[in-house]
Amino acid sequence: MTTIAFIGTGIMGKPMAENLQKAGYQLHLSESRSAAPASLVDGGAKTFPSNQEAAKNADVIIIMVPDTPQVEDVLFGEDGIESALNSGKTVIDMSSISPIETKQFAERVNESGAAYLDAPVSGGEVGAINATLTIMVGGEEGVFEKALPLFGAMGKNINLVGDNGAGQVCKVANQIIVALNIEAVSEALVFASKAGADPARIRNALMGGFANSKILEVHGERMVKGTFDPGFRIRLHQKDLNLALSGAEALGVALPNTKSAQELFGLCAEQGGEDWDHSALIKAIESLSQHNIRNE
């Protein structure tokens, strides 16, 4: 049986780990930062006081933490897993972080003899719970093929998109598209409501046409109902768009609409909405329009 050290059991990581456990994998959990989730421990996961100890006797180490500095700390920090790495082990980083630093991390991990895959995900908490995540992988094909059964326990749309770093590039591209779709749906529903139409009926009508999208279906409903408990937090999408904008600057690429979406997320954050779901971007459009589609 493959043993997996799973580091980072938050909103996304916990259900991902639960699905791996359901698929029969033995989990090692680090309690370096916080206690391991009871559901995983009850399911048979073993707990360890540090990341290093959790990784020591694991075949695969999966990392699912918020940002680049946290991944670097898990890998190479004081409690880092680097000293537990050797030939035959695989590190899979499923966080969404800098593509440039991902390449550097991969090189350092490879020097230990271990393999490295960057495998960020899309699909939010719902996708993590239902094991329907889209997984974008960067790394060697042989390592990817060996890891496919693990990915299959967590997701449905699984693609090797290139060498190390390419998975993170793909995720940044994904976050650009998602942000701009959220902005488009927000603008459309505020426009319709201000013009005197029922935004709920407008959304239902649009779902039958060419404007239909997963964002209109899922986040459009959140916007109409005002249910902004986080599936994916605004502050995390801001982080991803910062990666897009900094990368675009380095590459000399113009991303005007990405910049606009980031500014709108910033307006939400100024209203105390850093931890709202990213569908709450509509609140920024409502504020600028002095019109609330929910008559709150």
Short mmCIF file of C-alpha atoms in Angstrom, two decimals:
data_model
loop_
_atom_site.label_atom_id
_atom_site.label_comp_id
_atom_site.label_asym_id
_atom_site.label_seq_id
_atom_site.Cartn_x
_atom_site.Cartn_y
_atom_site.Cartn_z
CA MET A 1 0.00 0.00 0.00
CA THR A 2 1.27 3.47 -0.91
CA THR A 3 1.71 5.66 2.16
CA ILE A 4 1.00 9.35 1.70
CA ALA A 5 2.15 12.18 3.96
CA PHE A 6 -0.53 14.82 3.41
CA ILE A 7 0.49 18.29 4.61
CA GLY A 8 -2.21 20.95 4.61
CA THR A 9 -5.68 19.75 5.58
CA GLY A 10 -7.67 22.98 5.27
CA ILE A 11 -10.82 23.74 3.26
CA MET A 12 -9.45 21.99 0.17
CA GLY A 13 -6.88 19.63 1.66
CA LYS A 14 -9.14 17.91 4.16
CA PRO A 15 -11.68 16.53 1.65
CA MET A 16 -8.87 15.66 -0.77
CA ALA A 17 -7.17 13.65 1.97
CA GLU A 18 -10.49 12.03 2.89
CA ASN A 19 -10.94 10.84 -0.69
CA LEU A 20 -7.45 9.37 -0.72
CA GLN A 21 -8.28 7.59 2.52
CA LYS A 22 -11.51 6.23 1.03
CA ALA A 23 -9.47 4.91 -1.90
CA GLY A 24 -7.42 2.82 0.52
CA TYR A 25 -4.27 4.89 0.97
CA GLN A 26 -2.56 5.08 4.37
CA LEU A 27 -2.18 8.70 5.45
CA HIS A 28 0.49 10.33 7.58
CA LEU A 29 -0.56 13.73 8.95
CA SER A 30 1.64 16.40 10.45
CA GLU A 31 0.47 18.24 13.56
CA SER A 32 3.25 20.79 13.24
CA ARG A 33 0.80 23.72 12.91
CA SER A 34 -2.52 22.36 14.14
CA ALA A 35 -4.25 19.17 15.23
CA ALA A 36 -5.11 16.70 12.49
CA PRO A 37 -8.82 16.57 11.50
CA ALA A 38 -10.70 14.05 13.62
CA SER A 39 -12.41 12.54 10.58
CA LEU A 40 -9.05 11.52 9.11
CA VAL A 41 -7.68 10.20 12.39
CA ASP A 42 -10.88 8.21 12.96
CA GLY A 43 -10.44 6.80 9.46
CA GLY A 44 -7.02 5.42 10.33
CA ALA A 45 -4.57 8.23 9.55
CA LYS A 46 -1.42 8.30 11.66
CA THR A 47 -0.33 11.58 13.21
CA PHE A 48 3.20 12.93 13.68
CA PRO A 49 4.51 15.98 15.56
CA SER A 50 6.34 17.43 12.53
CA ASN A 51 6.29 17.58 8.74
CA GLN A 52 9.64 15.83 8.70
CA GLU A 53 8.41 12.90 10.79
CA ALA A 54 5.22 12.59 8.72
CA ALA A 55 7.30 12.39 5.53
CA LYS A 56 10.02 10.07 6.87
CA ASN A 57 8.31 6.76 6.10
CA ALA A 58 5.96 7.96 3.39
CA ASP A 59 6.24 7.03 -0.29
CA VAL A 60 4.54 10.22 -1.49
CA ILE A 61 4.33 13.66 0.13
CA ILE A 62 1.37 15.82 -0.95
CA ILE A 63 1.44 19.51 -0.06
CA MET A 64 -1.74 21.63 -0.07
CA VAL A 65 -1.01 24.98 1.58
CA PRO A 66 -2.01 28.58 0.72
CA ASP A 67 1.00 30.21 -0.96
CA THR A 68 4.61 30.04 -2.14
CA PRO A 69 6.27 30.87 1.22
CA GLN A 70 4.32 28.10 2.96
CA VAL A 71 5.37 25.54 0.33
CA GLU A 72 8.99 26.62 0.70
CA ASP A 73 8.71 26.26 4.47
CA VAL A 74 7.22 22.76 4.21
CA LEU A 75 9.99 21.73 1.84
CA PHE A 76 13.05 23.48 3.20
CA GLY A 77 12.18 25.21 6.48
CA GLU A 78 13.26 24.30 9.99
CA ASP A 79 10.59 21.59 10.05
CA GLY A 80 11.01 20.89 6.33
CA ILE A 81 10.75 17.53 4.65
CA GLU A 82 13.99 17.87 2.63
CA SER A 83 16.01 15.70 5.02
CA ALA A 84 13.38 12.93 4.72
CA LEU A 85 13.64 12.79 0.90
CA ASN A 86 15.48 10.16 -1.08
CA SER A 87 15.31 8.14 -4.25
CA GLY A 88 11.94 6.51 -4.75
CA LYS A 89 9.92 9.21 -3.02
CA THR A 90 7.69 11.68 -4.84
CA VAL A 91 6.73 15.19 -3.75
CA ILE A 92 3.43 16.45 -5.20
CA ASP A 93 2.68 20.11 -4.59
CA MET A 94 -1.04 20.71 -5.16
CA SER A 95 -0.97 24.29 -3.87
CA SER A 96 -1.29 27.27 -6.24
CA ILE A 97 2.04 29.08 -6.20
CA SER A 98 4.66 30.86 -8.31
CA PRO A 99 5.64 28.95 -11.47
CA ILE A 100 9.16 30.42 -11.30
CA GLU A 101 9.79 29.32 -7.72
CA THR A 102 8.16 25.96 -8.46
CA LYS A 103 10.95 25.23 -10.97
CA GLN A 104 13.53 26.11 -8.31
CA PHE A 105 11.82 23.89 -5.72
CA ALA A 106 11.70 21.01 -8.21
CA GLU A 107 15.41 21.28 -8.98
CA ARG A 108 16.29 21.19 -5.29
CA VAL A 109 13.99 18.24 -4.58
CA ASN A 110 15.42 16.35 -7.59
CA GLU A 111 18.91 16.82 -6.17
CA SER A 112 17.82 14.71 -3.18
CA GLY A 113 16.93 11.88 -5.56
CA ALA A 114 13.17 12.36 -5.11
CA ALA A 115 10.76 13.20 -7.93
CA TYR A 116 8.61 16.34 -8.07
CA LEU A 117 5.24 17.14 -9.58
CA ASP A 118 3.45 20.47 -9.42
CA ALA A 119 -0.25 19.67 -9.57
CA PRO A 120 -2.50 22.62 -8.67
CA VAL A 121 -6.24 22.06 -8.77
CA SER A 122 -9.44 23.80 -9.81
CA GLY A 123 -12.99 23.03 -8.76
CA GLY A 124 -13.21 24.57 -5.31
CA GLU A 125 -14.42 22.95 -2.13
CA VAL A 126 -17.29 21.22 -3.94
CA GLY A 127 -14.87 19.61 -6.38
CA ALA A 128 -12.59 18.57 -3.53
CA ILE A 129 -15.48 16.97 -1.63
CA ASN A 130 -16.88 15.18 -4.68
CA ALA A 131 -13.46 14.13 -6.04
CA THR A 132 -14.16 15.95 -9.30
CA LEU A 133 -11.22 18.35 -9.26
CA THR A 134 -9.41 19.42 -12.40
CA ILE A 135 -5.71 18.67 -11.81
CA MET A 136 -3.04 20.41 -13.91
CA VAL A 137 0.30 18.63 -13.66
CA GLY A 138 3.85 19.64 -14.47
CA GLY A 139 6.68 17.10 -14.36
CA GLU A 140 8.14 14.01 -15.97
CA GLU A 141 5.70 11.71 -17.78
CA GLY A 142 6.87 8.58 -15.97
CA VAL A 143 6.39 10.17 -12.55
CA PHE A 144 2.97 11.45 -13.66
CA GLU A 145 1.88 7.98 -14.80
CA LYS A 146 2.81 6.48 -11.42
CA ALA A 147 0.86 9.20 -9.61
CA LEU A 148 -2.28 8.87 -11.77
CA PRO A 149 -4.12 6.54 -9.35
CA LEU A 150 -3.67 9.10 -6.57
CA PHE A 151 -4.93 11.91 -8.78
CA GLY A 152 -7.84 9.72 -9.85
CA ALA A 153 -8.97 9.47 -6.23
CA MET A 154 -9.22 13.27 -6.03
CA GLY A 155 -10.21 14.46 -9.49
CA LYS A 156 -11.73 13.70 -12.88
CA ASN A 157 -10.03 15.99 -15.41
CA ILE A 158 -6.33 15.17 -15.01
CA ASN A 159 -3.76 16.42 -17.49
CA LEU A 160 0.02 16.47 -17.77
CA VAL A 161 0.59 19.90 -19.33
CA GLY A 162 4.40 20.05 -19.45
CA ASP A 163 7.55 20.03 -17.37
CA ASN A 164 7.85 21.27 -13.78
CA GLY A 165 6.27 24.70 -13.51
CA ALA A 166 3.80 24.15 -16.35
CA GLY A 167 1.10 22.98 -13.93
CA GLN A 168 1.36 26.26 -12.05
CA VAL A 169 1.31 28.24 -15.31
CA CYS A 170 -1.90 26.42 -16.25
CA LYS A 171 -3.45 27.22 -12.86
CA VAL A 172 -2.61 30.92 -13.23
CA ALA A 173 -4.28 30.87 -16.66
CA ASN A 174 -7.29 29.14 -15.09
CA GLN A 175 -7.57 31.81 -12.41
CA ILE A 176 -7.47 34.58 -15.00
CA ILE A 177 -10.37 32.97 -16.87
CA VAL A 178 -12.39 32.31 -13.69
CA ALA A 179 -11.91 35.87 -12.40
CA LEU A 180 -12.97 37.44 -15.68
CA ASN A 181 -16.01 35.17 -15.89
CA ILE A 182 -17.02 36.16 -12.35
CA GLU A 183 -16.63 39.80 -13.30
CA ALA A 184 -18.71 39.31 -16.47
CA VAL A 185 -21.56 37.55 -14.64
CA SER A 186 -21.50 40.20 -11.90
CA GLU A 187 -21.76 43.03 -14.42
CA ALA A 188 -24.54 41.30 -16.36
CA LEU A 189 -26.70 40.62 -13.29
CA VAL A 190 -26.25 44.12 -11.87
CA PHE A 191 -27.09 45.61 -15.28
CA ALA A 192 -30.21 43.45 -15.59
CA SER A 193 -31.39 44.24 -12.08
CA LYS A 194 -30.80 47.99 -12.41
CA ALA A 195 -32.77 47.90 -15.68
CA GLY A 196 -35.75 46.50 -13.75
CA ALA A 197 -35.47 42.79 -14.58
CA ASP A 198 -35.40 39.92 -12.10
CA PRO A 199 -31.75 38.76 -11.96
CA ALA A 200 -32.78 35.23 -10.99
CA ARG A 201 -34.97 34.90 -14.09
CA ILE A 202 -32.30 36.49 -16.28
CA ARG A 203 -29.76 33.96 -14.99
CA ASN A 204 -32.12 31.06 -15.70
CA ALA A 205 -32.70 32.30 -19.25
CA LEU A 206 -29.00 32.81 -19.95
CA MET A 207 -28.21 29.27 -18.78
CA GLY A 208 -30.03 27.99 -21.85
CA GLY A 209 -27.89 29.94 -24.30
CA PHE A 210 -24.35 30.60 -25.45
CA ALA A 211 -23.62 32.70 -22.34
CA ASN A 212 -23.97 29.65 -20.11
CA SER A 213 -20.97 28.68 -17.99
CA LYS A 214 -20.14 26.95 -14.73
CA ILE A 215 -19.61 30.40 -13.23
CA LEU A 216 -23.10 31.53 -14.28
CA GLU A 217 -24.57 28.29 -12.96
CA VAL A 218 -22.82 28.07 -9.58
CA HIS A 219 -21.61 31.58 -8.75
CA GLY A 220 -24.54 33.28 -10.44
CA GLU A 221 -26.81 31.46 -7.98
CA ARG A 222 -24.59 32.59 -5.09
CA MET A 223 -24.87 36.18 -6.32
CA VAL A 224 -28.66 36.06 -6.61
CA LYS A 225 -29.08 34.43 -3.18
CA GLY A 226 -26.30 36.36 -1.44
CA THR A 227 -24.61 33.21 -0.13
CA PHE A 228 -20.96 34.16 0.05
CA ASP A 229 -19.57 31.66 2.56
CA PRO A 230 -16.22 30.70 1.07
CA GLY A 231 -15.68 27.89 -1.30
CA PHE A 232 -12.68 29.84 -2.57
CA ARG A 233 -11.74 32.98 -0.65
CA ILE A 234 -11.23 36.35 -2.29
CA ARG A 235 -7.80 36.74 -0.67
CA LEU A 236 -6.65 33.51 -2.31
CA HIS A 237 -7.88 34.62 -5.72
CA GLN A 238 -6.09 37.93 -5.16
CA LYS A 239 -2.92 35.93 -4.51
CA ASP A 240 -3.37 34.03 -7.78
CA LEU A 241 -4.01 37.19 -9.78
CA ASN A 242 -0.91 38.75 -8.24
CA LEU A 243 1.01 35.79 -9.69
CA ALA A 244 -0.63 36.47 -13.06
CA LEU A 245 0.11 40.19 -13.04
CA SER A 246 3.70 39.85 -11.83
CA GLY A 247 4.31 37.12 -14.40
CA ALA A 248 2.76 39.24 -17.14
CA GLU A 249 5.00 42.17 -16.22
CA ALA A 250 8.09 39.96 -16.42
CA LEU A 251 6.97 38.57 -19.79
CA GLY A 252 5.81 41.91 -21.24
CA VAL A 253 2.22 40.68 -21.59
CA ALA A 254 -0.78 43.01 -21.26
CA LEU A 255 -3.57 41.75 -18.95
CA PRO A 256 -5.91 44.76 -18.68
CA ASN A 257 -9.01 42.86 -17.64
CA THR A 258 -7.12 40.77 -15.09
CA LYS A 259 -5.94 44.04 -13.56
CA SER A 260 -9.56 45.25 -13.47
CA ALA A 261 -10.74 42.08 -11.72
CA GLN A 262 -7.96 42.41 -9.16
CA GLU A 263 -9.02 45.99 -8.43
CA LEU A 264 -12.60 44.81 -7.88
CA PHE A 265 -11.43 42.09 -5.50
CA GLY A 266 -9.50 44.85 -3.74
CA LEU A 267 -12.71 46.84 -3.27
CA CYS A 268 -14.31 43.80 -1.65
CA ALA A 269 -11.32 43.38 0.64
CA GLU A 270 -11.63 47.03 1.70
CA GLN A 271 -15.21 46.21 2.78
CA GLY A 272 -13.88 43.43 5.03
CA GLY A 273 -14.48 40.75 2.42
CA GLU A 274 -11.09 39.05 2.14
CA ASP A 275 -12.67 35.80 3.33
CA TRP A 276 -15.86 36.06 1.27
CA ASP A 277 -16.27 33.60 -1.58
CA HIS A 278 -14.85 35.05 -4.81
CA SER A 279 -18.35 35.21 -6.27
CA ALA A 280 -18.82 38.17 -3.91
CA LEU A 281 -16.94 40.27 -6.48
CA ILE A 282 -20.47 41.31 -7.43
CA LYS A 283 -20.52 43.40 -4.25
CA ALA A 284 -17.86 45.65 -5.77
CA ILE A 285 -19.95 46.12 -8.93
CA GLU A 286 -23.02 46.80 -6.76
CA SER A 287 -21.11 49.35 -4.71
CA LEU A 288 -19.84 51.19 -7.80
CA SER A 289 -23.37 51.08 -9.29
CA GLN A 290 -25.10 52.04 -6.02
CA HIS A 291 -27.50 49.17 -6.63
CA ASN A 292 -27.95 45.85 -4.82
CA ILE A 293 -29.57 43.06 -6.82
CA ARG A 294 -30.88 41.35 -3.65
CA ASN A 295 -32.63 44.45 -2.23
CA GLU A 296 -30.66 44.08 1.00
#
